[in-house]
Amino acid sequence: MQLTDHCDTERKSHHPEHVKKDMVNRLNRVEGQIRGIKGMIEKDVYCDDIITQLSATQSALNSVAKILLEGHLKGCVVDRLNDGDDVVLDELLVTMQKLMRK
């Protein structure tokens, strides 16, 4: 999900450095979890244990999505609405539908 800084012609996010660092750290942990799951599969680890790890990984990804969504709502969406750009609401609905499919 990209966030809009509509002052530019290109879409960009504008998160504070500490938020970006937190998300990168979370994604690094997810990356490690994925490598661990691959190793579990290669070692024929019991299916239920792998499913538990997959669930934990999905939860970690969802936490990053929540952080992004919060920043998007409080920043991009509010800014664009204040500028009279109601299209952002349609975009937000599509994004929410994507998140709810999981």
Coordinates of N, CA and C in Angstrom, one line a residue:
M1 N 0.8 -1.2 0.0 CA 0.0 0.0 0.0 C 0.9 1.2 0.0
Q2 N 0.7 2.1 -1.0 CA 1.5 3.3 -1.0 C 0.6 4.4 -0.5
L3 N 1.3 5.4 0.2 CA 0.6 6.5 0.7 C 0.9 7.7 -0.2
T4 N 0.0 8.7 -0.2 CA 0.1 9.8 -1.2 C 0.6 11.0 -0.5
D5 N 1.6 11.6 -1.0 CA 2.0 13.0 -0.7 C 1.7 13.8 -1.9
H6 N 0.4 14.3 -2.0 CA -0.1 14.8 -3.3 C 0.6 16.2 -3.6
C7 N 1.5 16.6 -2.9 CA 2.3 17.8 -3.3 C 3.2 17.4 -4.5
D8 N 3.6 16.1 -4.5 CA 4.5 15.6 -5.5 C 3.6 14.9 -6.6
T9 N 4.1 14.8 -7.8 CA 3.3 14.1 -8.8 C 3.4 12.6 -8.6
E10 N 4.4 12.1 -7.8 CA 4.6 10.7 -7.6 C 4.1 10.4 -6.2
R11 N 3.5 9.2 -6.0 CA 2.9 8.8 -4.7 C 4.1 8.3 -3.8
K12 N 4.1 8.9 -2.6 CA 5.1 8.5 -1.6 C 4.5 8.5 -0.3
S13 N 5.1 7.7 0.6 CA 4.7 7.8 2.0 C 5.5 8.9 2.7
H14 N 5.0 9.3 3.8 CA 5.7 10.3 4.6 C 5.6 10.0 6.1
H15 N 6.2 8.8 6.4 CA 6.2 8.4 7.8 C 7.4 9.0 8.5
P16 N 7.3 9.2 9.8 CA 8.4 9.6 10.6 C 9.5 8.5 10.6
E17 N 10.7 8.9 10.8 CA 11.8 7.9 10.8 C 11.6 6.8 11.8
H18 N 11.1 7.1 13.0 CA 11.0 6.0 14.0 C 9.9 5.0 13.6
V19 N 8.9 5.5 12.9 CA 7.8 4.6 12.4 C 8.4 3.7 11.3
K20 N 9.1 4.3 10.4 CA 9.8 3.5 9.3 C 10.7 2.4 9.9
K21 N 11.5 2.8 10.9 CA 12.4 1.9 11.5 C 11.7 0.8 12.2
D22 N 10.6 1.1 12.9 CA 9.8 0.0 13.5 C 9.2 -0.9 12.5
M23 N 8.7 -0.4 11.4 CA 8.2 -1.3 10.3 C 9.3 -2.2 9.7
V24 N 10.4 -1.6 9.4 CA 11.5 -2.3 8.9 C 12.0 -3.5 9.8
N25 N 12.0 -3.1 11.1 CA 12.4 -4.2 12.1 C 11.4 -5.3 12.1
R26 N 10.1 -4.9 12.1 CA 9.0 -6.0 12.1 C 9.2 -6.8 10.8
L27 N 9.4 -6.2 9.7 CA 9.5 -7.0 8.4 C 10.8 -7.8 8.4
N28 N 11.8 -7.4 9.0 CA 13.0 -8.2 9.2 C 12.7 -9.5 10.0
R29 N 11.9 -9.3 11.0 CA 11.6 -10.5 11.8 C 10.7 -11.4 11.0
V30 N 9.8 -10.8 10.2 CA 8.9 -11.7 9.3 C 9.8 -12.4 8.3
E31 N 10.8 -11.8 7.8 CA 11.7 -12.4 6.9 C 12.4 -13.6 7.5
G32 N 12.8 -13.4 8.8 CA 13.4 -14.5 9.5 C 12.5 -15.6 9.8
Q33 N 11.2 -15.3 10.1 CA 10.2 -16.3 10.3 C 10.0 -17.1 9.0
I34 N 9.9 -16.4 7.9 CA 9.7 -17.1 6.6 C 10.8 -18.1 6.4
R35 N 12.1 -17.7 6.6 CA 13.2 -18.6 6.4 C 13.1 -19.8 7.3
G36 N 12.7 -19.5 8.6 CA 12.5 -20.6 9.5 C 11.4 -21.6 9.1
I37 N 10.3 -21.1 8.5 CA 9.3 -21.9 8.1 C 9.7 -22.8 6.9
K38 N 10.5 -22.2 6.0 CA 11.1 -23.0 4.9 C 11.9 -24.1 5.4
G39 N 12.7 -23.8 6.4 CA 13.6 -24.8 7.0 C 12.8 -25.9 7.7
M40 N 11.7 -25.5 8.3 CA 10.8 -26.5 9.0 C 10.2 -27.5 7.9
I41 N 9.8 -26.9 6.8 CA 9.3 -27.7 5.7 C 10.3 -28.7 5.2
E42 N 11.5 -28.2 5.0 CA 12.6 -29.0 4.5 C 13.0 -30.1 5.5
K43 N 12.8 -29.9 6.8 CA 13.1 -30.9 7.8 C 11.9 -31.8 8.2
D44 N 10.8 -31.6 7.4 CA 9.6 -32.4 7.7 C 9.1 -32.3 9.1
V45 N 9.1 -31.0 9.6 CA 8.6 -30.7 10.9 C 7.0 -31.0 10.9
Y46 N 6.5 -31.3 12.0 CA 5.1 -31.6 12.1 C 4.2 -30.5 11.6
C47 N 3.2 -30.8 10.8 CA 2.4 -29.8 10.1 C 1.8 -28.7 11.0
D48 N 1.3 -29.2 12.2 CA 0.7 -28.2 13.1 C 1.7 -27.2 13.6
D49 N 2.9 -27.6 13.8 CA 3.9 -26.6 14.2 C 4.2 -25.6 13.1
I50 N 4.2 -26.0 11.9 CA 4.4 -25.1 10.8 C 3.3 -24.2 10.6
I51 N 2.1 -24.7 10.8 CA 0.9 -23.8 10.7 C 0.9 -22.8 11.8
T52 N 1.3 -23.2 13.0 CA 1.4 -22.2 14.1 C 2.4 -21.1 13.7
Q53 N 3.5 -21.4 13.1 CA 4.5 -20.4 12.7 C 3.9 -19.5 11.5
L54 N 3.2 -20.1 10.6 CA 2.6 -19.4 9.6 C 1.6 -18.4 10.1
S55 N 0.8 -18.8 11.1 CA -0.1 -17.9 11.8 C 0.6 -16.7 12.5
A56 N 1.7 -17.0 13.1 CA 2.4 -15.9 13.8 C 3.0 -15.0 12.8
T57 N 3.4 -15.5 11.7 CA 4.0 -14.6 10.6 C 2.9 -13.7 10.0
Q58 N 1.7 -14.3 9.8 CA 0.6 -13.5 9.2 C 0.2 -12.4 10.2
S59 N 0.2 -12.8 11.5 CA -0.1 -11.8 12.5 C 0.9 -10.6 12.5
A60 N 2.2 -11.0 12.3 CA 3.2 -9.9 12.2 C 3.1 -9.0 11.0
L61 N 2.7 -9.6 9.9 CA 2.4 -8.8 8.7 C 1.2 -7.9 8.9
N62 N 0.2 -8.5 9.6 CA -1.0 -7.7 9.8 C -0.7 -6.5 10.7
S63 N 0.3 -6.6 11.6 CA 0.6 -5.5 12.5 C 1.3 -4.4 11.7
V64 N 2.1 -4.8 10.7 CA 2.7 -3.7 9.8 C 1.6 -3.0 9.0
A65 N 0.6 -3.8 8.5 CA -0.5 -3.2 7.8 C -1.3 -2.3 8.6
K66 N -1.5 -2.6 9.9 CA -2.2 -1.7 10.8 C -1.5 -0.4 11.0
I67 N -0.2 -0.5 11.1 CA 0.7 0.7 11.3 C 0.5 1.6 10.0
L68 N 0.7 1.0 8.9 CA 0.5 1.7 7.6 C -0.8 2.3 7.5
L69 N -1.9 1.6 7.8 CA -3.2 2.1 7.6 C -3.5 3.3 8.6
E70 N -3.0 3.2 9.8 CA -3.1 4.3 10.7 C -2.5 5.6 10.2
G71 N -1.2 5.4 9.7 CA -0.5 6.6 9.2 C -1.2 7.1 7.9
H72 N -1.8 6.2 7.1 CA -2.5 6.6 5.9 C -3.7 7.4 6.3
L73 N -4.5 6.9 7.2 CA -5.7 7.6 7.6 C -5.4 9.0 8.3
K74 N -4.5 9.0 9.2 CA -4.2 10.2 9.9 C -3.4 11.3 9.1
G75 N -2.7 10.8 8.1 CA -1.9 11.7 7.3 C -2.5 11.9 5.9
C76 N -2.3 11.0 5.0 CA -2.7 11.1 3.6 C -4.2 11.4 3.4
V77 N -5.0 10.6 4.1 CA -6.5 10.7 3.9 C -7.0 12.1 4.4
V78 N -6.5 12.4 5.6 CA -7.0 13.7 6.2 C -6.5 14.9 5.3
D79 N -5.2 14.8 4.9 CA -4.7 15.9 4.0 C -5.5 16.0 2.7
R80 N -5.7 14.9 2.1 CA -6.4 15.0 0.8 C -7.9 15.4 1.0
L81 N -8.5 15.0 2.0 CA -9.9 15.4 2.3 C -9.9 16.9 2.5
N82 N -8.9 17.4 3.3 CA -8.9 18.9 3.6 C -8.6 19.7 2.4
D83 N -8.0 19.1 1.4 CA -7.7 19.7 0.1 C -8.9 19.5 -0.9
G84 N -10.0 18.9 -0.4 CA -11.2 18.7 -1.3 C -11.1 17.5 -2.2
D85 N -10.2 16.6 -2.0 CA -10.0 15.4 -2.8 C -10.7 14.2 -2.2
D86 N -12.0 14.1 -2.6 CA -12.8 13.0 -2.1 C -12.5 11.6 -2.7
V87 N -11.7 11.6 -3.8 CA -11.4 10.3 -4.5 C -10.6 9.4 -3.5
V88 N -10.0 10.0 -2.5 CA -9.2 9.3 -1.5 C -10.1 8.3 -0.7
L89 N -11.4 8.7 -0.6 CA -12.3 7.8 0.1 C -12.5 6.5 -0.7
D90 N -12.7 6.6 -2.0 CA -12.9 5.4 -2.8 C -11.6 4.6 -2.8
E91 N -10.4 5.2 -2.8 CA -9.2 4.4 -2.7 C -9.1 3.7 -1.4
L92 N -9.5 4.4 -0.3 CA -9.5 3.8 1.0 C -10.4 2.6 1.1
L93 N -11.6 2.7 0.5 CA -12.5 1.6 0.5 C -11.9 0.4 -0.2
V94 N -11.3 0.6 -1.3 CA -10.6 -0.5 -2.0 C -9.5 -1.1 -1.2
T95 N -8.7 -0.3 -0.5 CA -7.7 -0.8 0.4 C -8.2 -1.6 1.5
M96 N -9.3 -1.1 2.1 CA -9.9 -1.8 3.2 C -10.5 -3.2 2.8
Q97 N -11.0 -3.2 1.6 CA -11.5 -4.5 1.0 C -10.4 -5.5 0.9
K98 N -9.2 -5.0 0.4 CA -8.1 -5.9 0.2 C -7.6 -6.4 1.6
L99 N -7.6 -5.6 2.6 CA -7.2 -6.0 3.9 C -8.1 -7.0 4.5
M100 N -9.4 -6.9 4.2 CA -10.4 -7.7 4.8 C -10.5 -9.1 4.2
R101 N -9.9 -9.2 3.0 CA -9.9 -10.5 2.3 C -9.0 -11.5 3.0
K102 N -8.2 -11.1 3.9 CA -7.2 -12.0 4.5 C -7.8 -12.8 5.6

